[in-house]
Coordinates of C-alpha atoms and ligand atoms in Angstrom, one line a residue:
M1 CA 159.2 203.4 80.5
A2 CA 156.2 201.3 79.7
R3 CA 154.6 201.4 76.6
I4 CA 151.8 202.3 76.4
S5 CA 148.5 201.9 74.2
Y6 CA 145.1 202.8 73.6
V7 CA 141.6 200.6 73.5
N8 CA 138.0 201.9 73.9
G9 CA 138.8 205.0 75.8
Q10 CA 141.6 204.1 78.3
Y11 CA 145.3 204.0 78.1
V12 CA 146.7 201.1 79.3
D13 CA 150.2 199.2 79.5
H14 CA 151.1 197.6 76.6
R15 CA 151.5 194.6 77.6
N16 CA 148.3 194.3 79.1
A17 CA 145.9 195.8 76.1
S18 CA 143.5 193.4 74.8
V19 CA 140.1 193.1 72.7
H20 CA 137.6 190.1 73.6
I21 CA 138.0 187.0 71.7
E22 CA 134.4 187.2 70.3
D23 CA 135.6 190.9 68.9
R24 CA 135.2 190.6 64.9
G25 CA 138.4 191.9 64.3
F26 CA 139.6 188.8 65.6
Q27 CA 136.9 186.4 64.3
F28 CA 136.6 188.0 60.6
A29 CA 139.1 190.1 59.9
D30 CA 136.3 192.8 60.0
S31 CA 138.3 195.5 60.9
V32 CA 140.7 198.7 59.3
Y33 CA 143.8 199.9 59.8
E34 CA 146.5 202.5 59.3
V35 CA 149.7 202.9 59.6
F36 CA 151.2 206.8 60.4
A37 CA 154.8 207.2 60.2
V38 CA 155.6 210.2 62.9
Q39 CA 159.0 212.2 62.3
N40 CA 160.4 214.8 64.0
S41 CA 157.1 214.5 66.3
C42 CA 155.4 215.3 63.3
L43 CA 152.3 213.2 62.0
I44 CA 153.4 213.0 58.1
D45 CA 150.5 213.1 55.8
G46 CA 148.0 213.0 58.9
D47 CA 145.0 214.0 57.7
A48 CA 145.4 212.3 54.0
H49 CA 145.5 208.8 56.4
L50 CA 142.4 210.0 58.4
D51 CA 140.6 210.5 54.9
R52 CA 141.8 206.8 53.7
L53 CA 140.6 205.5 57.2
D54 CA 137.0 207.8 56.8
R55 CA 136.8 205.7 53.4
S56 CA 137.7 201.9 54.3
L57 CA 135.2 202.4 57.6
N58 CA 133.0 204.2 54.5
E59 CA 133.0 201.1 52.0
L60 CA 132.5 198.6 55.1
S61 CA 129.7 200.6 56.7
I62 CA 131.4 200.4 59.9
T63 CA 130.7 202.9 62.6
Q64 CA 133.4 206.0 62.7
P65 CA 134.9 205.4 66.2
M66 CA 134.7 209.3 67.0
S67 CA 135.0 212.4 65.4
R68 CA 138.2 213.4 63.8
A69 CA 138.8 216.2 65.9
A70 CA 138.5 213.5 69.0
L71 CA 140.5 211.4 67.3
K72 CA 143.2 214.0 66.6
L73 CA 143.4 214.1 70.4
V74 CA 144.0 210.7 70.9
I75 CA 146.8 210.4 68.9
R76 CA 148.1 213.0 70.0
E77 CA 148.2 211.7 73.8
V78 CA 149.5 208.4 72.6
L79 CA 152.2 210.1 71.5
R80 CA 152.8 212.4 74.5
R81 CA 152.5 209.6 77.0
N82 CA 154.9 207.5 74.8
H83 CA 157.0 210.0 74.4
I84 CA 157.6 209.5 70.8
T85 CA 159.9 211.8 68.3
Y86 CA 160.5 209.2 65.5
G87 CA 158.0 205.9 64.6
A88 CA 155.2 204.4 64.0
L89 CA 151.7 204.7 65.1
Y90 CA 149.0 202.3 64.5
L91 CA 145.8 202.8 64.4
Q92 CA 142.7 200.3 63.9
V93 CA 139.1 199.9 64.0
T94 CA 136.9 197.0 63.9
R95 CA 133.6 196.4 63.5
G96 CA 133.1 195.5 67.7
Q97 CA 132.2 192.9 69.6
A98 CA 129.2 190.6 69.0
D99 CA 128.4 186.8 69.4
R100 CA 130.1 185.0 66.5
D101 CA 127.7 185.3 63.4
F102 CA 128.6 186.2 59.7
P103 CA 126.3 189.4 58.9
F104 CA 127.3 192.2 60.2
P105 CA 125.3 193.4 63.5
S106 CA 123.5 196.4 64.1
D107 CA 123.7 198.8 67.0
I108 CA 127.9 197.4 67.2
T109 CA 130.3 200.0 69.2
P110 CA 133.5 199.4 67.4
T111 CA 136.5 199.3 68.7
L112 CA 139.3 201.1 68.7
V113 CA 143.1 200.7 69.5
L114 CA 145.9 202.2 69.0
T115 CA 149.7 201.2 69.3
V116 CA 153.0 202.7 68.5
K117 CA 156.5 202.0 68.1
R118 CA 160.0 203.7 68.3
L119 CA 162.1 203.8 65.2
K120 CA 165.4 204.9 64.1
P121 CA 164.8 208.8 62.2
F122 CA 164.7 208.9 58.6
D123 CA 167.9 208.6 57.5
Y124 CA 168.8 208.8 53.7
N125 CA 171.9 206.7 53.5
A126 CA 170.2 203.9 55.4
V127 CA 167.4 204.1 53.1
S128 CA 168.5 204.3 49.9
Q129 CA 171.0 201.0 49.9
G130 CA 168.8 198.9 47.4
I131 CA 166.6 196.1 48.0
K132 CA 165.8 193.0 46.2
V133 CA 161.9 192.2 45.5
I134 CA 160.8 188.6 44.2
S135 CA 157.6 188.4 41.6
I136 CA 154.7 186.2 43.3
D137 CA 151.0 185.8 42.1
D138 CA 148.7 188.0 43.7
I139 CA 146.0 185.7 45.3
R140 CA 144.6 188.8 47.5
W141 CA 140.5 189.5 47.2
K142 CA 138.8 191.8 45.2
R143 CA 139.0 195.1 47.3
C144 CA 142.5 195.5 47.8
D145 CA 141.5 199.4 48.4
I146 CA 139.9 198.9 51.4
K147 CA 142.9 199.1 54.3
T148 CA 141.9 195.9 56.0
V149 CA 143.5 193.7 58.5
S150 CA 143.1 191.0 56.4
L151 CA 146.2 190.3 55.6
L152 CA 147.4 187.0 55.4
A153 CA 148.3 186.8 51.9
G154 CA 150.4 189.9 52.6
A155 CA 152.3 187.7 55.3
M156 CA 153.0 184.2 53.3
G157 CA 154.3 186.9 50.5
K158 CA 156.2 188.5 52.5
T159 CA 157.6 185.0 54.3
Q160 CA 158.7 183.9 50.8
A161 CA 160.0 186.8 50.6
K162 CA 162.4 186.6 53.3
Q163 CA 163.4 183.2 52.6
A164 CA 164.5 184.0 49.5
G165 CA 166.9 186.7 50.7
A166 CA 164.4 189.4 49.4
Y167 CA 163.0 192.5 51.3
E168 CA 159.6 192.9 49.6
A169 CA 157.0 190.8 47.0
W170 CA 155.7 191.9 44.0
Q171 CA 152.4 190.9 43.4
V172 CA 151.1 189.9 39.8
D173 CA 148.2 190.1 38.7
G174 CA 146.3 187.7 36.1
E175 CA 147.8 189.9 32.5
G176 CA 151.2 189.5 34.1
C177 CA 151.1 192.6 35.7
I178 CA 152.5 194.2 38.9
T179 CA 149.3 195.4 41.2
E180 CA 152.0 196.4 44.6
G181 CA 153.7 195.1 46.9
T182 CA 152.6 193.3 50.2
S183 CA 152.9 196.7 51.7
S184 CA 154.1 199.2 49.5
N185 CA 152.9 200.4 46.1
A186 CA 155.5 199.6 43.4
W187 CA 157.1 202.2 40.7
I188 CA 159.3 201.7 37.8
V189 CA 161.1 204.2 35.7
T190 CA 161.5 203.4 32.1
Q191 CA 164.3 203.4 29.4
D192 CA 163.3 207.1 28.5
G193 CA 163.1 208.8 31.9
L194 CA 159.1 208.0 32.9
L195 CA 157.9 207.2 36.1
V196 CA 155.4 204.9 36.2
T197 CA 153.1 203.2 38.9
R198 CA 149.4 201.4 38.1
S199 CA 146.7 203.7 38.6
L200 CA 144.2 203.7 41.3
S201 CA 141.5 200.8 41.6
T202 CA 139.8 198.1 43.5
D203 CA 142.9 196.0 42.7
I204 CA 145.8 197.9 44.6
L205 CA 145.7 200.4 47.8
G206 CA 145.7 203.8 47.3
G207 CA 149.0 204.8 49.1
I208 CA 149.3 208.1 51.0
T209 CA 153.2 207.7 50.4
R210 CA 151.8 207.2 46.5
K211 CA 149.7 210.0 46.5
T212 CA 152.6 212.3 48.4
L213 CA 155.4 211.4 45.5
L214 CA 152.8 212.2 42.8
A215 CA 152.5 215.5 44.2
I216 CA 156.0 216.0 43.9
A217 CA 156.3 214.6 41.1
E218 CA 154.2 216.9 39.5
K219 CA 155.5 219.6 41.0
E220 CA 159.2 219.3 40.3
N221 CA 158.4 218.3 36.9
L222 CA 158.8 214.8 36.8
K223 CA 157.1 213.0 33.9
F224 CA 154.9 210.3 35.0
E225 CA 152.0 207.6 34.2
E226 CA 149.5 206.2 36.1
R227 CA 149.3 203.0 34.1
S228 CA 149.9 199.4 34.4
F229 CA 153.3 197.8 33.5
T230 CA 154.0 194.0 33.2
L231 CA 156.7 192.2 35.8
A232 CA 158.8 191.6 31.9
E233 CA 158.5 195.5 31.8
A234 CA 159.4 196.1 35.4
K235 CA 162.8 193.5 34.9
S236 CA 164.0 195.4 31.7
A237 CA 163.4 199.1 33.9
R238 CA 166.0 201.3 34.1
E239 CA 165.1 201.6 37.6
A240 CA 162.5 200.4 39.9
F241 CA 161.4 201.5 43.9
S242 CA 158.5 200.5 46.4
S243 CA 157.4 203.3 48.8
S244 CA 155.5 202.8 51.6
S245 CA 154.6 205.4 55.1
T246 CA 156.8 203.6 57.6
V247 CA 159.6 202.0 55.1
F248 CA 159.6 205.5 52.1
I249 CA 161.0 205.0 49.2
R250 CA 163.6 201.9 48.7
P251 CA 165.5 201.5 45.8
I252 CA 164.7 198.1 44.1
I253 CA 168.3 196.7 42.0
Q254 CA 166.8 192.7 42.0
I255 CA 163.4 191.7 40.8
D256 CA 163.6 188.0 41.3
D257 CA 167.2 187.0 39.0
A258 CA 167.0 190.0 36.9
K259 CA 169.2 192.6 37.6
I260 CA 167.8 196.7 37.5
G261 CA 169.4 199.2 35.4
D262 CA 173.5 198.4 36.7
G263 CA 172.2 196.6 40.0
K264 CA 173.0 199.9 41.9
P265 CA 170.4 202.4 43.2
G266 CA 169.5 204.8 40.6
P267 CA 169.7 208.7 40.3
F268 CA 166.0 209.3 39.3
C269 CA 164.7 207.1 42.7
L270 CA 167.9 208.5 44.9
N271 CA 166.4 211.6 43.6
V272 CA 162.9 211.2 44.5
L273 CA 164.2 210.0 47.8
K274 CA 166.0 212.8 49.0
L275 CA 162.7 214.9 47.7
Y276 CA 160.9 213.0 49.8
G277 CA 162.8 213.7 53.0
Q278 CA 162.8 217.1 52.2
Y279 CA 158.8 217.1 52.0
M280 CA 159.2 215.1 55.4
E281 CA 161.2 217.5 57.2
N282 CA 159.2 220.2 56.1
C283 CA 155.9 218.8 57.5
S284 CA 154.2 221.1 60.5
Ligands
PMP301 N1 150.1 198.9 49.5 C1 149.5 197.9 50.4 C2 149.6 196.5 50.1 C3 149.9 198.1 51.6 O1 149.5 197.2 52.7 C4 151.0 199.7 52.0 C5 151.3 199.9 53.3 N2 150.1 200.2 54.1 C6 151.0 200.2 50.8 C7 150.6 199.9 49.5 C8 151.7 201.6 51.1 O2 150.6 202.5 51.8 P1 151.2 204.1 52.3 O3 151.9 204.7 51.8 O4 150.0 204.5 52.5 O5 151.8 203.7 53.3

């Protein structure tokens, strides 16, 4: 079955889906995106992702490509045409196509692209396996709160992680504190059983999974704090994990050469993972 993508009003064979070489997304990374998880045909936290998309567009003064209601119809149609029950939906909006020149051009039509990828359903046993992370300097720009496609620092970090036999790289700021993973938010559980994640600022992306997990923690009366933590604190934490929309929650069993806890996924993280799985099951 042919994979179908959406490009500027057309549903096209994925192999022929393309935008112009003078698109500002290609020339300047002048472009924002969202990745949604699809579980049992349901878009997980769809409105929260669309809210974040609106925010990214507003921060960069990129025109909304269409109304939210119209965008939801396009999303549904792309999922329908690809018969996606479990997978990831990728949506990108660029400022549009114009002769290459740095200042934002006026009167430009944004480019809208949607693609989908089929993925395995959320499987507690698979995702509850622990992962290793490495630490790297955070070399990114100062607006990490905007979800732009300028992802080269993340790609470099993830490559370094892969070469070191790790799954993710946690980025460290000038003060020695963890900002976030290259494509995930970072969490620790202290020796006192307190859940900690960095507070929202321009230093990190406001993850949708992060937001949902904090709401779950609140509901379940789990003690949590939004604050910075150092790499040293992370290495001596009782537990650690990462969160993102399509990779969900991953227990971390090692940071650099330091084993976390007893080197196995811990009960706090496994409980959160179970609760998040239930949350996704109840999505409508
Ligand atoms: N931080 C960064 C840098 C990311 O790229 C991602 C993944 N989009 C996240 C955090 C997690 O965000 P979300 O939970 O919305 O997928």
